[in-house]
Coordinates of N, CA and C in Angstrom, one line a residue:
X1 N 179.5 6.8 166.6 CA 178.2 6.6 166.4 C 177.9 7.5 167.7
X2 N 176.7 8.2 168.0 CA 176.0 9.0 168.9 C 175.6 8.3 169.9
X3 N 175.7 8.9 171.1 CA 175.6 8.4 172.4 C 174.5 9.2 173.0
X4 N 173.8 8.4 173.8 CA 172.0 8.9 174.4 C 172.3 8.6 176.0
X5 N 172.0 9.9 176.7 CA 171.3 9.6 178.0 C 170.0 9.5 177.9
X6 N 169.3 8.4 178.8 CA 167.8 8.6 178.7 C 167.6 8.5 180.1
X7 N 166.2 9.0 180.5 CA 165.9 8.9 181.7 C 163.9 8.8 181.9
X8 N 163.5 8.6 182.8 CA 162.2 8.2 183.0 C 162.0 8.4 184.6
X9 N 161.2 9.6 184.5 CA 160.6 10.1 185.9 C 159.1 10.4 186.2
X10 N 158.7 10.0 187.2 CA 157.5 10.4 187.8 C 157.3 11.9 188.2
X11 N 156.3 12.7 187.8 CA 156.2 14.0 188.1 C 154.8 14.1 188.3
X12 N 154.5 14.6 189.5 CA 153.2 15.0 190.1 C 152.3 16.1 188.8
X13 N 151.3 15.8 188.3 CA 150.4 16.8 187.3 C 150.2 18.1 188.1
X14 N 150.2 18.5 189.2 CA 150.3 19.8 189.5 C 151.5 20.5 189.5
X15 N 152.5 19.6 189.2 CA 154.0 20.3 189.1 C 154.6 20.2 187.7
X16 N 153.9 19.8 186.7 CA 154.2 19.9 185.6 C 154.7 21.3 185.0
X17 N 154.0 22.2 185.5 CA 154.4 23.8 184.9 C 156.0 23.7 185.5
X18 N 156.0 23.8 186.9 CA 157.3 24.0 187.6 C 158.4 23.1 186.7
X19 N 158.0 21.7 186.5 CA 159.1 20.9 185.9 C 159.4 21.4 184.3
X20 N 158.3 21.7 183.6 CA 158.6 22.4 182.2 C 159.5 23.5 182.3
X21 N 159.5 24.5 183.3 CA 160.6 25.7 183.5 C 161.9 25.3 183.7
X22 N 162.2 24.4 184.4 CA 163.3 23.7 184.8 C 164.0 23.0 183.5
X23 N 162.9 22.4 182.8 CA 163.5 21.5 181.6 C 163.6 22.5 180.4
X24 N 162.9 23.4 180.3 CA 163.4 24.7 179.4 C 164.8 25.1 179.6
X25 N 164.8 25.5 181.0 CA 166.2 26.0 181.2 C 167.4 25.0 181.1
X26 N 167.0 23.8 181.4 CA 167.9 22.9 181.3 C 168.5 22.4 180.5
X27 N 167.4 22.5 179.0 CA 167.7 22.0 178.1 C 168.8 23.2 177.3
X28 N 168.5 24.4 177.3 CA 169.1 25.4 176.8 C 170.6 25.4 177.2
X29 N 170.5 25.1 178.4 CA 172.1 25.0 179.2 C 172.8 23.8 178.5
X30 N 172.1 22.5 178.8 CA 172.7 21.4 177.7 C 173.0 21.6 176.5
X31 N 172.2 22.5 175.8 CA 172.4 22.5 174.4 C 173.7 23.6 174.3
X32 N 173.8 24.6 175.0 CA 175.1 25.4 174.9 C 176.2 24.8 175.1
X33 N 176.2 23.7 176.2 CA 177.5 23.1 176.4 C 177.9 22.1 175.2
X34 N 176.8 22.0 174.5 CA 177.4 21.0 173.3 C 176.4 19.6 173.1
X35 N 175.2 19.9 173.6 CA 174.5 18.3 173.4 C 173.7 18.5 172.2
X36 N 173.6 17.7 171.2 CA 173.0 17.6 170.0 C 171.2 17.7 170.2
X37 N 170.8 17.3 171.3 CA 169.2 17.2 170.9 C 168.9 17.2 172.5
X38 N 167.9 17.8 173.1 CA 167.3 17.2 174.5 C 165.9 17.5 174.2
X39 N 165.5 16.4 174.6 CA 163.9 16.1 174.9 C 163.1 15.8 175.9
X40 N 162.1 16.3 175.9 CA 161.4 16.0 177.3 C 159.8 15.7 177.0
X41 N 159.4 14.4 177.2 CA 158.1 14.0 176.6 C 157.3 13.8 177.8
X42 N 156.2 14.2 177.8 CA 155.6 13.8 178.9 C 154.1 12.6 178.8
X43 N 153.9 11.8 179.3 CA 153.0 10.6 179.1 C 151.5 10.9 178.7
X44 N 151.3 10.1 177.4 CA 150.0 10.5 176.7 C 149.2 8.9 177.0
X45 N 149.9 7.8 176.2 CA 149.2 6.6 176.0 C 149.7 5.9 177.0
X46 N 149.5 5.8 178.2 CA 150.3 4.8 179.3 C 149.5 3.6 179.5
X47 N 148.4 3.2 179.4 CA 147.5 2.3 179.7 C 147.6 1.1 178.7
X48 N 148.9 0.6 178.6 CA 149.6 -0.7 177.9 C 149.0 -2.0 178.4
X49 N 148.4 -2.7 177.4 CA 148.2 -4.2 177.9 C 148.9 -5.1 177.5
X50 N 149.4 -6.1 178.3 CA 150.2 -7.3 177.8 C 151.8 -6.9 177.9
X51 N 152.3 -5.9 178.2 CA 153.5 -5.5 178.7 C 153.7 -4.5 179.9
X52 N 154.9 -4.4 180.3 CA 155.0 -3.7 181.7 C 155.0 -2.2 181.3
X53 N 154.0 -1.7 181.4 CA 154.0 -0.2 181.3 C 154.6 0.7 182.3
X54 N 155.1 2.0 181.4 CA 156.0 2.9 182.5 C 155.5 3.1 183.4
X55 N 154.3 3.3 183.9 CA 153.5 3.8 185.2 C 153.8 2.6 186.1
X56 N 153.6 1.3 186.2 CA 153.9 0.2 186.8 C 155.4 0.1 187.2
X57 N 156.4 0.3 186.1 CA 158.1 0.1 186.6 C 158.5 1.5 187.2
X58 N 157.6 2.3 187.3 CA 158.4 3.5 188.1 C 157.3 3.7 189.6
X59 N 156.3 2.8 189.6 CA 155.6 3.0 190.8 C 154.7 4.3 190.7
X60 N 154.3 4.4 189.8 CA 153.7 5.7 189.7 C 152.3 6.0 190.7
X61 N 152.0 7.0 191.1 CA 151.0 7.2 192.0 C 149.9 8.1 191.6
X62 N 149.1 8.0 192.2 CA 147.6 9.1 191.9 C 148.2 10.1 191.6
X63 N 147.8 10.9 190.6 CA 148.1 12.2 190.2 C 149.2 12.7 189.5
X64 N 150.0 11.5 189.3 CA 151.4 11.6 188.7 C 151.4 11.1 187.4
X65 N 152.3 11.8 186.3 CA 152.4 11.2 185.0 C 154.0 10.7 184.9
X66 N 154.1 10.6 184.0 CA 155.4 10.0 183.5 C 156.2 11.0 182.2
X67 N 157.5 11.2 182.7 CA 158.2 12.0 181.9 C 159.3 11.3 181.3
X68 N 159.6 11.1 179.8 CA 160.4 10.4 179.4 C 161.2 10.9 178.5
X69 N 162.6 11.2 178.8 CA 163.4 12.3 178.2 C 164.7 11.6 177.6
X70 N 165.3 12.3 176.7 CA 167.0 12.1 176.2 C 167.3 13.0 175.8
X71 N 168.9 12.9 176.2 CA 169.9 14.0 175.4 C 170.5 13.2 174.6
X72 N 170.9 13.8 173.4 CA 172.2 13.3 172.4 C 173.3 13.8 172.5
X73 N 174.5 13.2 172.2 CA 175.8 13.6 172.2 C 176.4 12.9 171.0
X74 N 177.6 13.5 170.7 CA 178.3 12.5 169.7 C 179.0 11.3 170.1
X75 N 179.6 11.3 171.0 CA 180.0 9.8 171.8 C 179.9 10.1 173.7
X76 N 180.4 8.7 174.1 CA 180.3 9.0 175.4 C 181.3 9.7 175.9
X77 N 182.3 9.9 175.4 CA 183.5 10.7 175.9 C 182.8 12.6 175.6
X78 N 182.1 12.6 174.8 CA 181.4 14.2 174.5 C 180.6 14.3 175.6
X79 N 179.6 13.3 176.0 CA 178.5 13.5 177.0 C 179.3 13.5 178.2
X80 N 180.6 13.0 178.5 CA 181.0 13.0 179.9 C 181.7 14.6 179.8
X81 N 182.1 15.1 179.0 CA 182.7 16.7 178.5 C 181.4 17.5 179.0
X82 N 180.2 17.4 178.6 CA 179.2 18.3 178.3 C 178.5 18.2 179.7
X83 N 178.4 16.8 180.0 CA 178.0 16.8 181.4 C 178.7 17.4 182.5
X84 N 179.9 17.5 182.1 CA 180.8 17.8 183.6 C 180.4 19.4 183.6
X85 N 180.5 19.9 182.0 CA 180.4 21.6 182.2 C 179.0 22.0 182.8
X86 N 178.1 21.0 182.5 CA 176.6 21.5 182.7 C 176.6 21.3 184.4
X87 N 177.1 20.5 185.1 CA 176.8 20.3 186.5 C 177.6 21.2 187.2
X88 N 178.7 22.1 186.6 CA 179.4 23.2 187.4 C 178.7 24.5 186.7
X89 N 177.6 24.4 186.0 CA 176.7 25.5 185.5 C 176.2 26.4 186.7
X90 N 176.3 27.3 186.9 CA 175.7 27.8 188.1 C 174.6 28.4 188.0
X91 N 174.0 28.6 186.8 CA 172.7 28.9 186.6 C 171.5 27.5 186.8
X92 N 172.4 26.1 186.9 CA 171.4 25.1 187.4 C 171.5 24.9 188.7
X93 N 172.3 25.4 189.4 CA 172.7 25.0 191.0 C 171.4 25.2 191.6
X94 N 170.3 26.0 191.5 CA 169.2 26.4 192.2 C 168.3 25.1 192.2
X95 N 168.4 24.4 191.0 CA 167.4 23.4 190.6 C 168.0 21.8 190.5
X96 N 169.2 21.8 191.0 CA 169.6 20.6 190.9 C 169.5 19.7 192.5
X97 N 169.1 20.6 193.7 CA 169.1 20.0 194.7 C 167.7 19.0 194.9
X98 N 168.3 17.8 195.1 CA 166.6 16.5 195.1 C 165.8 16.9 196.0
X99 N 166.2 18.0 196.8 CA 165.2 18.1 198.0 C 164.3 19.1 197.5
X100 N 164.4 20.0 196.6 CA 163.4 21.1 195.9 C 163.1 20.5 194.5
X101 N 163.3 19.5 194.2 CA 162.9 19.2 192.6 C 161.4 18.7 192.5
X102 N 160.8 19.0 191.8 CA 159.5 18.9 191.5 C 159.0 17.4 191.2
X103 N 159.7 16.3 191.5 CA 159.3 15.2 191.7 C 160.3 14.1 192.1
X104 N 159.8 12.8 192.5 CA 161.0 11.8 193.3 C 162.0 11.4 192.9
X105 N 163.0 12.1 193.1 CA 164.5 11.5 192.6 C 164.7 10.0 192.6
X106 N 164.2 9.6 193.8 CA 164.5 8.2 194.2 C 163.9 7.4 193.1
X107 N 162.8 7.7 192.4 CA 162.2 6.7 191.3 C 162.4 7.1 190.0
X108 N 163.3 8.0 189.9 CA 163.8 8.6 188.5 C 164.9 7.3 188.1
X109 N 164.5 6.8 186.5 CA 165.2 5.8 185.9 C 166.2 6.4 185.1
X110 N 167.7 6.1 184.9 CA 168.5 6.9 184.2 C 169.5 5.7 183.8
X111 N 170.2 6.3 182.5 CA 171.3 5.3 181.8 C 171.6 6.4 180.7
X112 N 173.2 5.8 180.3 CA 173.8 6.2 179.1 C 174.0 5.0 178.2
X113 N 173.3 5.2 176.8 CA 173.2 4.1 175.8 C 173.9 4.6 174.5
X114 N 174.7 3.5 174.2 CA 175.0 3.4 172.7 C 173.9 3.0 171.8
X115 N 174.0 4.1 171.0 CA 172.7 3.5 169.6 C 173.1 2.2 168.8
X116 N 172.3 1.5 168.8 CA 172.1 0.4 168.0 C 172.0 0.8 166.6
X117 N 170.6 1.3 166.4 CA 170.3 1.4 165.1 C 169.5 2.7 165.0
X118 N 170.6 3.4 164.1 CA 170.0 4.9 163.7 C 169.6 5.0 162.2
X119 N 168.3 4.9 162.0 CA 167.8 5.1 160.6 C 167.3 6.7 160.4

C-alpha cells in the first residue's frame, strides 16, 4: 500500500510567488528521486462553519493563507530512502534553511501516513 507525507503550513500571501518557485523546484527533485506524486495546494474555501478550519488550527495571521501538500511513495521504506536522497541534494541546500523560508516553519504541521482507503 502506498505511503503519504502530508503537511499544512501558513504562507504570507505576499510570499506565494517565492513559495511556488521553491515548491516547483522541490517537487521536481522529489520526483527525480522517486516520489510518485507531489502536490502543493493553496487555500481557497477556508471559512468552514461547525468544524475546526485549517486557519484556526495553524493560527493563521492576517495576510497569510494555508498551503496543504502531500507527497506519495510506494511504502514507508521507499519514503525514507527518497527523503534521505532529497535531503542530501545540493540543489535544495539553499532553500532548506528555516531562517530563509518564506513561511513560519514552527507553525508547519507534518506527518507520514499509511493509506486507509484508496479508491
